Protein backbone atom coordinates (compact mmCIF):
# COMPACT_ATOMS: atom_id res chain seq x y z
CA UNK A 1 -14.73 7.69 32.40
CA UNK A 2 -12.94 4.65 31.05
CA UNK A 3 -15.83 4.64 28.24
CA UNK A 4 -16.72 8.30 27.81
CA UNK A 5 -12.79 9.74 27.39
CA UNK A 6 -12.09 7.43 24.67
CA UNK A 7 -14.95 8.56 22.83
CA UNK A 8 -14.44 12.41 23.41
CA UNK A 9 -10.93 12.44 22.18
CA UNK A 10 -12.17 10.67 18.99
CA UNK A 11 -14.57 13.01 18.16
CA UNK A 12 -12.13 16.21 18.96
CA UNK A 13 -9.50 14.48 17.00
CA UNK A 14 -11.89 14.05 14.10
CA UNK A 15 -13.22 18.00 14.57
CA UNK A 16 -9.49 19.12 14.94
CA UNK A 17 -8.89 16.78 11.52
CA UNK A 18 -11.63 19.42 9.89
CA UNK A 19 -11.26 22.23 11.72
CA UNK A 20 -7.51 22.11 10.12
CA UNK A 21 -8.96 20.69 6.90
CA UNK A 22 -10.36 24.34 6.40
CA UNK A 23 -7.40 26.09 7.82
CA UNK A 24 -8.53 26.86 11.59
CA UNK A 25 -6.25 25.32 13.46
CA UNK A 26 -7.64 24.11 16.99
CA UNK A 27 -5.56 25.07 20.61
CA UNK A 28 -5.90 24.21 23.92
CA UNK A 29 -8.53 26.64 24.75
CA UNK A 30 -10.74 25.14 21.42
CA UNK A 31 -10.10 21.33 22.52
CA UNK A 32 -11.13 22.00 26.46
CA UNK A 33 -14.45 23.67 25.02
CA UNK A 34 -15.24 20.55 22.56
CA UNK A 35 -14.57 18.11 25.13
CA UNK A 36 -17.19 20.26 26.91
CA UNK A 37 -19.32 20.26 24.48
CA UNK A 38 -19.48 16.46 23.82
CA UNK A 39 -18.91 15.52 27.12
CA UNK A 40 -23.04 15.22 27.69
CA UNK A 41 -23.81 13.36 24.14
CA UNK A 42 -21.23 11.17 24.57
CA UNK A 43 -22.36 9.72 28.08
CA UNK A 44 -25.81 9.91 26.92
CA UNK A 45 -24.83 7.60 24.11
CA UNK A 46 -23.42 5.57 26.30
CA UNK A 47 -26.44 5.15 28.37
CA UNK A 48 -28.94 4.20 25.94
CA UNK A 49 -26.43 1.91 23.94
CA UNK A 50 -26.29 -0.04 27.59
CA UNK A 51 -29.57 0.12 27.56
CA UNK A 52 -30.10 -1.31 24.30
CA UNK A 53 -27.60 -4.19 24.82
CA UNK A 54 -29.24 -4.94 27.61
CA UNK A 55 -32.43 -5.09 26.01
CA UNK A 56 -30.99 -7.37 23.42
CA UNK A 57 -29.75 -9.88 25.81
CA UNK A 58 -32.95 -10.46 27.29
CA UNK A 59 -34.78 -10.67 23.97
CA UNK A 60 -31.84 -13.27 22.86
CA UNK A 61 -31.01 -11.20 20.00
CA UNK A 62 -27.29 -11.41 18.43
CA UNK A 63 -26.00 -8.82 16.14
CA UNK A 64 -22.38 -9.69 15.23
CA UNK A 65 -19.89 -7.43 13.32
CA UNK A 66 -20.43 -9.18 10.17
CA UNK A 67 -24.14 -7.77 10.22
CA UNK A 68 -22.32 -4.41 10.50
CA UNK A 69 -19.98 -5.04 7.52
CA UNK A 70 -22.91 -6.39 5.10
CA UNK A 71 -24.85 -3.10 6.16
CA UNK A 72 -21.55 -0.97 5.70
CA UNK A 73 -21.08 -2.82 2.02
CA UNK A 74 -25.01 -2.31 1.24
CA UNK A 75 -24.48 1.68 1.58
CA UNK A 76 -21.23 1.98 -0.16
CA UNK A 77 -23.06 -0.12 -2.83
CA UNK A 78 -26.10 2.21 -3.22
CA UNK A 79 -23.72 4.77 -3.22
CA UNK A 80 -22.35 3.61 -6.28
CA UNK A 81 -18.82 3.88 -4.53
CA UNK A 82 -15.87 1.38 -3.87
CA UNK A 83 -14.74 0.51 -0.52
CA UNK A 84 -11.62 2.43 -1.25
CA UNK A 85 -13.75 5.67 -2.40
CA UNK A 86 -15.52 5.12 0.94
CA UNK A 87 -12.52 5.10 3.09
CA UNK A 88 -10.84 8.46 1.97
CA UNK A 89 -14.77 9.74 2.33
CA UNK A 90 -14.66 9.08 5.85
CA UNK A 91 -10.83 9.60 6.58
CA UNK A 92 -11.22 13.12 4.86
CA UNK A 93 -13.82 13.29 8.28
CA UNK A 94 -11.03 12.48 10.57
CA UNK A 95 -12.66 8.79 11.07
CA UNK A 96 -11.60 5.44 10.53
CA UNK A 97 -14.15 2.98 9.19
CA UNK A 98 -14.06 1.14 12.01
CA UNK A 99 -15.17 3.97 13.37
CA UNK A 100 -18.31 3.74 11.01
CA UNK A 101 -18.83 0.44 11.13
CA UNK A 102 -19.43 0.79 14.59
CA UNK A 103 -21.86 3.21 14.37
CA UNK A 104 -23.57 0.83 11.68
CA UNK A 105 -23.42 -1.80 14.37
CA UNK A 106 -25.30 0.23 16.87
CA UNK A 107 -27.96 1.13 13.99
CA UNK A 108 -28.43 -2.56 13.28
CA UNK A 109 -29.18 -3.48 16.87
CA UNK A 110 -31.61 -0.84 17.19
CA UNK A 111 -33.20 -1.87 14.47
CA UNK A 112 -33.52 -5.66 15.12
CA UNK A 113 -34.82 -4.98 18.92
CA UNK A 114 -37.50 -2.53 17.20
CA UNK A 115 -38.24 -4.78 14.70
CA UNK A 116 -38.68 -7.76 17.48
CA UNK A 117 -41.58 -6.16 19.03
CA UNK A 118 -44.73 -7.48 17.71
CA UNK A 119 -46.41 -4.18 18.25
CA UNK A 120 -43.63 -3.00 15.57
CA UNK A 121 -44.41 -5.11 12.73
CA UNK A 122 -45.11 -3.44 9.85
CA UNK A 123 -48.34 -2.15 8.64
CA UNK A 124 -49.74 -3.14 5.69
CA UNK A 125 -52.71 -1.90 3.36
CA UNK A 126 -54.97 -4.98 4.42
CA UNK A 127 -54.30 -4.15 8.28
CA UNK A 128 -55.24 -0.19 7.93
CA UNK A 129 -58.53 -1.32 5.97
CA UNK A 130 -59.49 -3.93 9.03
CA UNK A 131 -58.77 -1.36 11.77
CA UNK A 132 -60.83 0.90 9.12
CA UNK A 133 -63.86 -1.31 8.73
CA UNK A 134 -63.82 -2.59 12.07
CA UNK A 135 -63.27 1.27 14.13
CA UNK A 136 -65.65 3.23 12.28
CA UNK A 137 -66.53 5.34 15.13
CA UNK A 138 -62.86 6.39 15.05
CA UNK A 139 -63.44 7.88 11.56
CA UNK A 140 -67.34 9.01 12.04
CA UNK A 141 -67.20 13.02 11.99
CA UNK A 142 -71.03 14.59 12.95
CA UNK A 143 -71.03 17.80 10.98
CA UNK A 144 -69.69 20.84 11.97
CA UNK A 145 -69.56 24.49 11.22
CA UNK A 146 -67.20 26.93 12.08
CA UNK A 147 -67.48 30.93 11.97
CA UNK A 148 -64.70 32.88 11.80
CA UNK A 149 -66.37 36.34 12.04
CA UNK A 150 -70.11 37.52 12.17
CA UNK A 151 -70.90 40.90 11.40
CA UNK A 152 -74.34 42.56 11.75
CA UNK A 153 -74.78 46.04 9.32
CA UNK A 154 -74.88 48.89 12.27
CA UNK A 155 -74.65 51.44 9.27
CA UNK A 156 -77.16 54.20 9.96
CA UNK A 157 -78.45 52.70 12.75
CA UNK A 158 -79.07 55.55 16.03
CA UNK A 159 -77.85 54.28 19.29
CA UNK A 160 -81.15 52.06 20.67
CA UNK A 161 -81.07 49.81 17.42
CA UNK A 162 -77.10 49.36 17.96
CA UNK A 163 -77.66 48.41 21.17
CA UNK A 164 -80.15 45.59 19.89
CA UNK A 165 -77.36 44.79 17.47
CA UNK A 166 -74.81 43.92 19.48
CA UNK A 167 -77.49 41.81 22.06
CA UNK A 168 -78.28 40.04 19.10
CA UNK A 169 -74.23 39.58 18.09
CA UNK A 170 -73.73 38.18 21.80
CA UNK A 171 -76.51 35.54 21.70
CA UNK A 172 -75.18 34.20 18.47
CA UNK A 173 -71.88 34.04 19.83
């Protein structure tokens, strides 16, 4: 709870910010139904970012907050925004960018356990034409036909020969 009720009342502070932004104004009964509602996400986050830093540690992996700060600086860069631009983006949210940067941080971690995994490396052209030259029967196709419908003329026909018709019809099915 120590973790999770922070969290909650951020994120219904920062709803409440917009909610009043567009002139709904948020009570009691509004507040105990978003705390509701991001009651579940929030623990969940807080179970797989456990997770994660747990996964870290045992890989030996450090992500400081300065990785979070280069990656914040990269986006308000492509952007094509200044830092001070950027802040009364996100305070116009009802978030601090603290409260991004964190986020960021979370995002980089991910990323560098992912991109720790061998089986994650990237592939390149070279690697998809050696699986491809060296799987063929992964690519190998015999041919095949497909029907969709198959009619037989029964147009004038008296009942005996559309009887034969439709034996016919159910052996080529």
């Amino acid at each position: 709870e120590k973790q999770v009720g922070p969290e909650i009342d951020k994120r219904i502070a920062s709803q409440v910010k917009k909610m009043e932004g567009m002139g709904w104004p948020a009570d009691d009964n509004s507040k105990k139904m978003m705390r509701d509602h991001f009651r579940d996400g929030v623990v969940d986050l807080q179970i797989e970012r456990t997770l994660v830093a747990d996964q870290l540690k045992a890989a030996k992996i450090t992500v400081t907050p300065a990785d979070a700060d280069a990656r914040f600086q990269e986006i308000i860069n492509n952007d094509g925004r200044t830092a001070d631009e950027a802040k009364q983006d996100i305070e116009k949210q009802g978030m601090t960018v603290d409260d991004i940067k964190g986020e960021i941080y979370w995002q980089v971690c991910v990323e560098k356990l992912y991109a720790s995994k061998p089986e994650n490396k990237p592939v390149t052209e070279a690697d998809a034409k050696k699986f491809f030259d060296e799987n063929p029967q992964y690519f190998e196709q015999p041919e095949q036909i497909q029907a969709s419908h198959i009619l037989l003329k029964t147009e004038g026909l008296d009942d005996a020969k559309k009887a034969e018709a439709k034996t016919k019809l159910e052996g080529i099915l």
